[in-house]
XYZ file of C-alpha atoms in Angstrom:
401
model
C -15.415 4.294 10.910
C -18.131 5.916 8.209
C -21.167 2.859 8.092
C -21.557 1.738 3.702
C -22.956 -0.879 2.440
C -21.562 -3.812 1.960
C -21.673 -6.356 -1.061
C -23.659 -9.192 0.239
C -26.142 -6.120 1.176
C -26.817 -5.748 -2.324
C -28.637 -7.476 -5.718
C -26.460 -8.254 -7.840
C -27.974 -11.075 -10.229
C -29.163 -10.007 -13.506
C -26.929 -6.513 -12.662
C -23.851 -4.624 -14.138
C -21.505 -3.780 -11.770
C -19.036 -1.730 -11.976
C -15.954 -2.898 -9.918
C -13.034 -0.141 -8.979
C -9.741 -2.501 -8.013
C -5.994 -1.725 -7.401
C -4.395 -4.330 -9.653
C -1.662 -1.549 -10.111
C 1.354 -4.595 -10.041
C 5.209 -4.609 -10.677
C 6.113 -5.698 -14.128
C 9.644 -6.244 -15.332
C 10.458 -7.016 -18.657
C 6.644 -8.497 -19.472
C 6.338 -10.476 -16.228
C 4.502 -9.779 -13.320
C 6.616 -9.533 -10.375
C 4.362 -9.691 -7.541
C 0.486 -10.224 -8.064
C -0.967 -9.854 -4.632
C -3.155 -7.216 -4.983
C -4.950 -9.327 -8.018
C -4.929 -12.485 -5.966
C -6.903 -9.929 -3.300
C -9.634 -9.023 -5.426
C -10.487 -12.346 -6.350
C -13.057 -12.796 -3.838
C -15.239 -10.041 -5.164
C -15.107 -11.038 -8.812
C -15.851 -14.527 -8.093
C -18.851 -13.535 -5.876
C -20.142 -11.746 -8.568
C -19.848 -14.061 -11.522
C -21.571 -17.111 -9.259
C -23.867 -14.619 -8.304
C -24.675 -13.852 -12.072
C -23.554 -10.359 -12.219
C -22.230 -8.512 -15.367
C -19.056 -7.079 -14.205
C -17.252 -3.951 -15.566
C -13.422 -4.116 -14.121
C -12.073 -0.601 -13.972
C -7.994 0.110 -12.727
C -5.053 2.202 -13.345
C -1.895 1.066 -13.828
C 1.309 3.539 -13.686
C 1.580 7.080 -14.188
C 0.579 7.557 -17.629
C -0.319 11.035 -17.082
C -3.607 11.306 -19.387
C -1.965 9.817 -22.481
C -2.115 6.454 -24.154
C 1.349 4.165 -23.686
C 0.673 0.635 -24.622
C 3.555 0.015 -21.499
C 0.837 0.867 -19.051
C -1.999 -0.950 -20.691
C -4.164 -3.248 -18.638
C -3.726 -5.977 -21.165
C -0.327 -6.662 -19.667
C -2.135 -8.000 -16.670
C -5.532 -9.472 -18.059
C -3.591 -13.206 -18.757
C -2.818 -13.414 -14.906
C -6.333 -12.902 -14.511
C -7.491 -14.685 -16.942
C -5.633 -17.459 -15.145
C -6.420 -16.634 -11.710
C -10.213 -16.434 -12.245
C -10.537 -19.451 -14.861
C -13.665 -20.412 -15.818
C -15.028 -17.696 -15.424
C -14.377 -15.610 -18.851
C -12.637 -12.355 -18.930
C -12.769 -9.986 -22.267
C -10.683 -6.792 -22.528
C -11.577 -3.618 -24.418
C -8.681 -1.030 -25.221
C -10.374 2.140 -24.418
C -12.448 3.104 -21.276
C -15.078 5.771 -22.669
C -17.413 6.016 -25.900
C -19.707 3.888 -27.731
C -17.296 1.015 -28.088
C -17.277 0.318 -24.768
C -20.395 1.004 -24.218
C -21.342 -2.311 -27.163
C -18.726 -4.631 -25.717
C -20.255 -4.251 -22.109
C -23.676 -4.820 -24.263
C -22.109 -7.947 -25.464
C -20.707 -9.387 -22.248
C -23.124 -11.848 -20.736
C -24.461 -11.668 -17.242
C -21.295 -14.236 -15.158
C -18.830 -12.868 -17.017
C -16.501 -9.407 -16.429
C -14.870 -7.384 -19.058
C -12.354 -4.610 -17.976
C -11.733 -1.728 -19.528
C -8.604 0.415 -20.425
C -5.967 1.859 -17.697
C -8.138 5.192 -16.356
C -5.514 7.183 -16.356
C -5.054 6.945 -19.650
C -7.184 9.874 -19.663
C -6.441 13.001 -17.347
C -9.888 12.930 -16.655
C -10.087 10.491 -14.334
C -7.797 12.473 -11.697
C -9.179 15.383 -12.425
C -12.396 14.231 -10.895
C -14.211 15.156 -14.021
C -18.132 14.637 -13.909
C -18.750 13.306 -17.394
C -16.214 11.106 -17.159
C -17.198 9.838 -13.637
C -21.123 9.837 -15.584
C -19.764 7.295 -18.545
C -18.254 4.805 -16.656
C -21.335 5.378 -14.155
C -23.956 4.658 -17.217
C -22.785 1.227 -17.977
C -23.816 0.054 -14.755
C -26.573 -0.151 -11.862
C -24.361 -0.392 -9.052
C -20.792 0.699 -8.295
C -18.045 -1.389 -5.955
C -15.349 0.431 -4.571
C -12.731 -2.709 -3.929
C -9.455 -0.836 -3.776
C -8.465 0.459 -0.355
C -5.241 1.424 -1.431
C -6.540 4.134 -3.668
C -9.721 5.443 -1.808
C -7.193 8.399 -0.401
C -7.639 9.648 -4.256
C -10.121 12.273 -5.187
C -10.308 10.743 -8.900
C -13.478 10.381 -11.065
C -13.541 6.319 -10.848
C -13.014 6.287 -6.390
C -14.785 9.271 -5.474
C -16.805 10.962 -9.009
C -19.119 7.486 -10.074
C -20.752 6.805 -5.759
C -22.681 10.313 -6.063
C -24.165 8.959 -9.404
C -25.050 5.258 -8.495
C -25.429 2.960 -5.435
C -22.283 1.589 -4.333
C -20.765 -0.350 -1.660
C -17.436 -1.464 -0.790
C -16.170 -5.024 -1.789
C -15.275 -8.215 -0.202
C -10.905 -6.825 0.164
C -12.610 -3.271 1.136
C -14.250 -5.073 3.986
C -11.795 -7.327 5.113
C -9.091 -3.845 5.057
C -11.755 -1.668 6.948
C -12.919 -4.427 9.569
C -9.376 -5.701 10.012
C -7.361 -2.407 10.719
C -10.197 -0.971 12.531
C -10.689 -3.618 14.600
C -6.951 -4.823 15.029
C -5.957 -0.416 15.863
C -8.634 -0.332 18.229
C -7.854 -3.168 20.404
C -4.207 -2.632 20.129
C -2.035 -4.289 22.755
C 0.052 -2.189 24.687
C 3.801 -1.319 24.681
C 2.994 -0.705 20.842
C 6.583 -0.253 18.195
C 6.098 1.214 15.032
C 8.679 0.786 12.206
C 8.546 3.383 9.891
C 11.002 3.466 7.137
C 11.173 4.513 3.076
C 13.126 7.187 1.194
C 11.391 10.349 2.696
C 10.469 11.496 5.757
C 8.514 14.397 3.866
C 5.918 11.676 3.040
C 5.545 10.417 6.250
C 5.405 13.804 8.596
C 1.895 13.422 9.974
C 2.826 9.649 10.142
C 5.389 10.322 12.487
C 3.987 12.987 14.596
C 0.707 10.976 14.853
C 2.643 7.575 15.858
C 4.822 9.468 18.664
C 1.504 10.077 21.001
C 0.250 7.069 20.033
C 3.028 4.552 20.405
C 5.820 3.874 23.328
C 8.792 3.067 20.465
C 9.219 4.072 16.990
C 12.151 2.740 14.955
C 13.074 4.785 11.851
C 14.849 3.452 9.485
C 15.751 3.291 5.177
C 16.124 6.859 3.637
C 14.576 8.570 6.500
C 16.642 7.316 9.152
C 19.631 9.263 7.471
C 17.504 12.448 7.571
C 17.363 11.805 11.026
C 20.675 11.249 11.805
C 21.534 14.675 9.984
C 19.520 16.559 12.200
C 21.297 15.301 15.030
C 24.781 16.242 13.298
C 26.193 13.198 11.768
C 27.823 12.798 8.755
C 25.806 10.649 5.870
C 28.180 11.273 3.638
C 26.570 10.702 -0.050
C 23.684 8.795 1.234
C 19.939 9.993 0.057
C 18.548 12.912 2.665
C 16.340 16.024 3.673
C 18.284 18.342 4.151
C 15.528 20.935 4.858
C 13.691 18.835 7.021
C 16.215 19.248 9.982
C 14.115 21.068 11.902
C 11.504 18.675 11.336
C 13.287 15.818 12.727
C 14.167 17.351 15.655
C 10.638 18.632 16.673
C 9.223 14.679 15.710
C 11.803 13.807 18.200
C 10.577 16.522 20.926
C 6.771 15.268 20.455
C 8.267 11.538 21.275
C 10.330 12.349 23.853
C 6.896 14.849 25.533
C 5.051 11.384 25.166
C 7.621 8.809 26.596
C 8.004 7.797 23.335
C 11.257 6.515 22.777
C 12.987 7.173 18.769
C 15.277 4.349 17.533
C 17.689 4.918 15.075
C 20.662 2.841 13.938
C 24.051 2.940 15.744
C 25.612 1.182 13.356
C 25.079 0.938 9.625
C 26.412 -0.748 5.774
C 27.929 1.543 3.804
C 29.249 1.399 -0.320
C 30.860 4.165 -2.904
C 28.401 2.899 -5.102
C 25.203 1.945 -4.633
C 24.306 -1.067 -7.105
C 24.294 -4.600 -6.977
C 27.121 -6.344 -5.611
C 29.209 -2.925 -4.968
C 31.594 -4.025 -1.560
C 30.427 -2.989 1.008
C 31.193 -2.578 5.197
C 29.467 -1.911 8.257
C 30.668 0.958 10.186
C 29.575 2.905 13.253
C 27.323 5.954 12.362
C 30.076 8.139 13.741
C 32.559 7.154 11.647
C 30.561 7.314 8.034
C 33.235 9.051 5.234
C 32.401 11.759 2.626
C 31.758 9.658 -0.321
C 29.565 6.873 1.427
C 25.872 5.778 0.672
C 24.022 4.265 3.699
C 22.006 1.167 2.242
C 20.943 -0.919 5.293
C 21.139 -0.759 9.208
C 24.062 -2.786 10.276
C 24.827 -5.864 12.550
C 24.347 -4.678 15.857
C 21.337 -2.207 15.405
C 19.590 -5.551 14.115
C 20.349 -7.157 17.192
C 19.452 -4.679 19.262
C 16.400 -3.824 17.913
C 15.427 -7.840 18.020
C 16.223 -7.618 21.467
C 13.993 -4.744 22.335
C 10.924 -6.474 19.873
C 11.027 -9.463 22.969
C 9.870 -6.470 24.628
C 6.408 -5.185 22.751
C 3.079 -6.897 22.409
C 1.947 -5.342 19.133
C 4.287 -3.701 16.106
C 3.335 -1.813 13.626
C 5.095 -1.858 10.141
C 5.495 0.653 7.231
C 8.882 0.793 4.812
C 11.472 -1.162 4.739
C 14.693 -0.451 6.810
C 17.631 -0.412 4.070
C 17.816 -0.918 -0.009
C 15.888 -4.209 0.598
C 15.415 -4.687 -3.344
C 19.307 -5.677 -3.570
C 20.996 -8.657 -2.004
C 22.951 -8.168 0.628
C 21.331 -4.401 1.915
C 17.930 -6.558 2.698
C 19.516 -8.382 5.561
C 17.917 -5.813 8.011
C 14.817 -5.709 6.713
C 14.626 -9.585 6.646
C 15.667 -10.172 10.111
C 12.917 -7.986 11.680
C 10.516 -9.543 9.273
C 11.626 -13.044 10.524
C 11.905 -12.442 14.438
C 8.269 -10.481 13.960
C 6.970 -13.533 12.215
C 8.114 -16.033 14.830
C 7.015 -13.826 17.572
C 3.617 -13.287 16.203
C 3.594 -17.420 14.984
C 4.251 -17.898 19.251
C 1.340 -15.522 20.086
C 3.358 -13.217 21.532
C 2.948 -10.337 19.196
C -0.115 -8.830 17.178
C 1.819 -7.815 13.744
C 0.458 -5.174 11.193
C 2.480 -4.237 8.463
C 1.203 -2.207 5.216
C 2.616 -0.424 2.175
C 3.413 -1.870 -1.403
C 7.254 -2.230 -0.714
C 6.961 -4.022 3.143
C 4.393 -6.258 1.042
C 7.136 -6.801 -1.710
C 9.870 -7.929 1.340
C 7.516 -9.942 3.163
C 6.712 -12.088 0.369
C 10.054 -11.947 -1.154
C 11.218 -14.295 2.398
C 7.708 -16.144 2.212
C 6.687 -14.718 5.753
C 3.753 -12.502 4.610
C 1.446 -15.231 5.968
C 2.523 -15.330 9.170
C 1.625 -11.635 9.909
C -1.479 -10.783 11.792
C -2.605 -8.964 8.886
C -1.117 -6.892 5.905
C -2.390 -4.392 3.958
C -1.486 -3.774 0.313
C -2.419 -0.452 0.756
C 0.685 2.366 1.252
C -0.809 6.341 0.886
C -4.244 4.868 1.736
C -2.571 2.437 4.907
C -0.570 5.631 5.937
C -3.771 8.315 5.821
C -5.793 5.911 7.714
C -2.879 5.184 10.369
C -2.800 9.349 10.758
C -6.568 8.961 11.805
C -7.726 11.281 8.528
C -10.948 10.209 6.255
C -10.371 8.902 3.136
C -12.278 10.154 0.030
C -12.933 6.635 -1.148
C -14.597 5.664 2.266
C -16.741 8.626 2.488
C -18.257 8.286 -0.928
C -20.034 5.052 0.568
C -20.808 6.418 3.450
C -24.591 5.546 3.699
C -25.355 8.761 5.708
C -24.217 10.153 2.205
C -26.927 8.137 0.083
């Protein structure tokens, strides 16, 4: 792992500081659906209000695509935080460059943070453009990378402001670095992975990486019906690769080289249509008809697989297993969350789990907290899992200052 400096390394009192966060959150209708990734960067903002720092809050939220949309505007989140991080005060300026932010950071006082605008409001910020990384770099003397789950992004706020000012990572950078470093390295062997999703485009290296690494990896969700295409059954109208037959086939060859053994379900739910309380039947994956959308792994795949987790000392967790966002299709990926979270509450399993949508199940059944750890990362989690460097981390690298 690169060696950066860490936040307690620095001064901070009397200081702005500039604070990069993922509070990037699911909103329905006006109401925040799931705020763990603000509740995770609490510890950083707090340090640095008692520690009498000026603090500059910069985020994205959405794909705005470098144009103003006042559905994607950090204001939407700043009464959660506001609430979350009472007494300390919180002020909000709608723009992120230009002289009126530069006389509203002027006017917040030293304890107190003000965040600016979405970044991505401007296309500048993923373009990794230089003045823009210079702006948002002259309103402060020291920069704080605290969003793990976007340091795989070459943009002007993760990777464009640390070759302008000092920077370090923050208190939920540390505790994600330490934590999956630590908790990879000393790994417990037999290891099981669960990997599931939509794609198994997105997860490639993933896969290949996890199949010399691990002794089981269970595929499940989307890609699982990739997989079972490549090995010639029928998925009927259920979401698939196609071209990514071949694909399958040679992730299964690199498992099978390494005694690695693929799971995949035998038997599976099926609907006509997929939405919310469509009927629905479990069926055998031979028998799956033409006009039939997979949306969870059925009865006795779950039971099998909870069998075979008795088996494994540390698992490994990224996408959920079936269409987990609508009662009943989250069965499967509830009762693998529930047997890892009484295994791992008996000390009998090491559990790691990471990616928005595993973070969204696990806290949807309340058993998030009984997980060894989770991440709230999901491209970041994944890049790290494949052993590649992350932008984000490499910009603090000290051996870089």
């Amino acid at each position: 792992m690169p060696k950066f400096n860490r936040l307690k390394e620095c001064v901070v009192s009397n200081k702005n500081v500039i604070v990069r966060v993922d509070i990037n959150v699911p909103i329905v209708d006006g109401i925040i659906e799931d705020d763990t990734r603000i509740k995770a960067v609490l510890p950083t903002l707090q340090y640095l209000a008692k520690n009498n720092a000026k603090t500059i809050l910069i985020a994205h939220f959405g794909r705005p695509d470098g144009k103003f949309d006042d559905k994607m505007s950090l204001k939407l989140i700043l009464h959660r935080l506001q609430e979350l991080l009472s007494p300390i005060r919180v002020s909000f300026i709608d723009d992120c460059i230009g002289d009126k932010v530069r006389n509203a950071v002027l006017d917040t006082k030293y304890g107190e943070i003000i965040m600016l605008e979405n970044l991505r409001f401007y296309k500048q910020e993923t373009d990794n453009d230089h003045e823009f990384s210079a702006f948002l770099a002259s309103l402060a003397n020291l920069y704080v990378n605290d969003a793990f789950s976007c340091s795989h992004r070459s943009h002007a706020s993760i990777t464009g402001i640390p070759t302008i000012l000092k920077s370090c990572a923050g208190l939920q950078m540390e505790y994600e670095l330490d934590n999956l470093t630590n908790l990879l390295e000393n790994a417990k062997k037999p290891m099981m992975a669960i990997v599931g999703g939509a794609k198994v485009s997105t997860k490639i290296d993933l896969l290949k990486s996890l199949a010399t690494k691990s002794q089981a990896i269970v595929v499940g969700g989307g890609m699982a019906n990739t997989f079972l295409h490549a090995l010639g059954y029928n998925v009927g109208k259920s979401l698939y690769e196609k071209d990514l037959k071949d694909t399958s086939l040679e992730i299964i060859e690199i498992a099978k080289i390494n005694n690695c053994e693929i799971i995949l379900p035998n038997d599976v739910v099926v609907v006509n249509e997929f939405k919310a309380h469509s009927p629905h039947s479990i069926k055998s994956i031979s028998l799956v008809n033409d006009n039939e959308i997979i949306v969870d792994i059925g009865e006795n795949s779950i039971q099998k697989l909870l069998e075979k987790l008795q088996n494994f000392k540390t698992v490994l967790w990224n996408g959920p297993v079936g269409a987990f966002e609508i009662k009943p299709f989250n069965r499967g990926t509830e009762s693998i969350a529930k047997i890892i979270a009484d295994l791992t509450d008996q000390k009998k399993l090491l559990s790691i789990a990471g990616g928005g949508d595993v973070v969204s199940a696990l806290n949807g059944c309340d058993l998030a907290k009984k997980f060894t750890y989770i991440s709230t990362a999901g491209g970041a989690f994944l890049e790290w899992l494949e052993g590649k460097e992350l932008p984000g981390i490499l910009a603090l690298n000290k051996q870089n200052k």
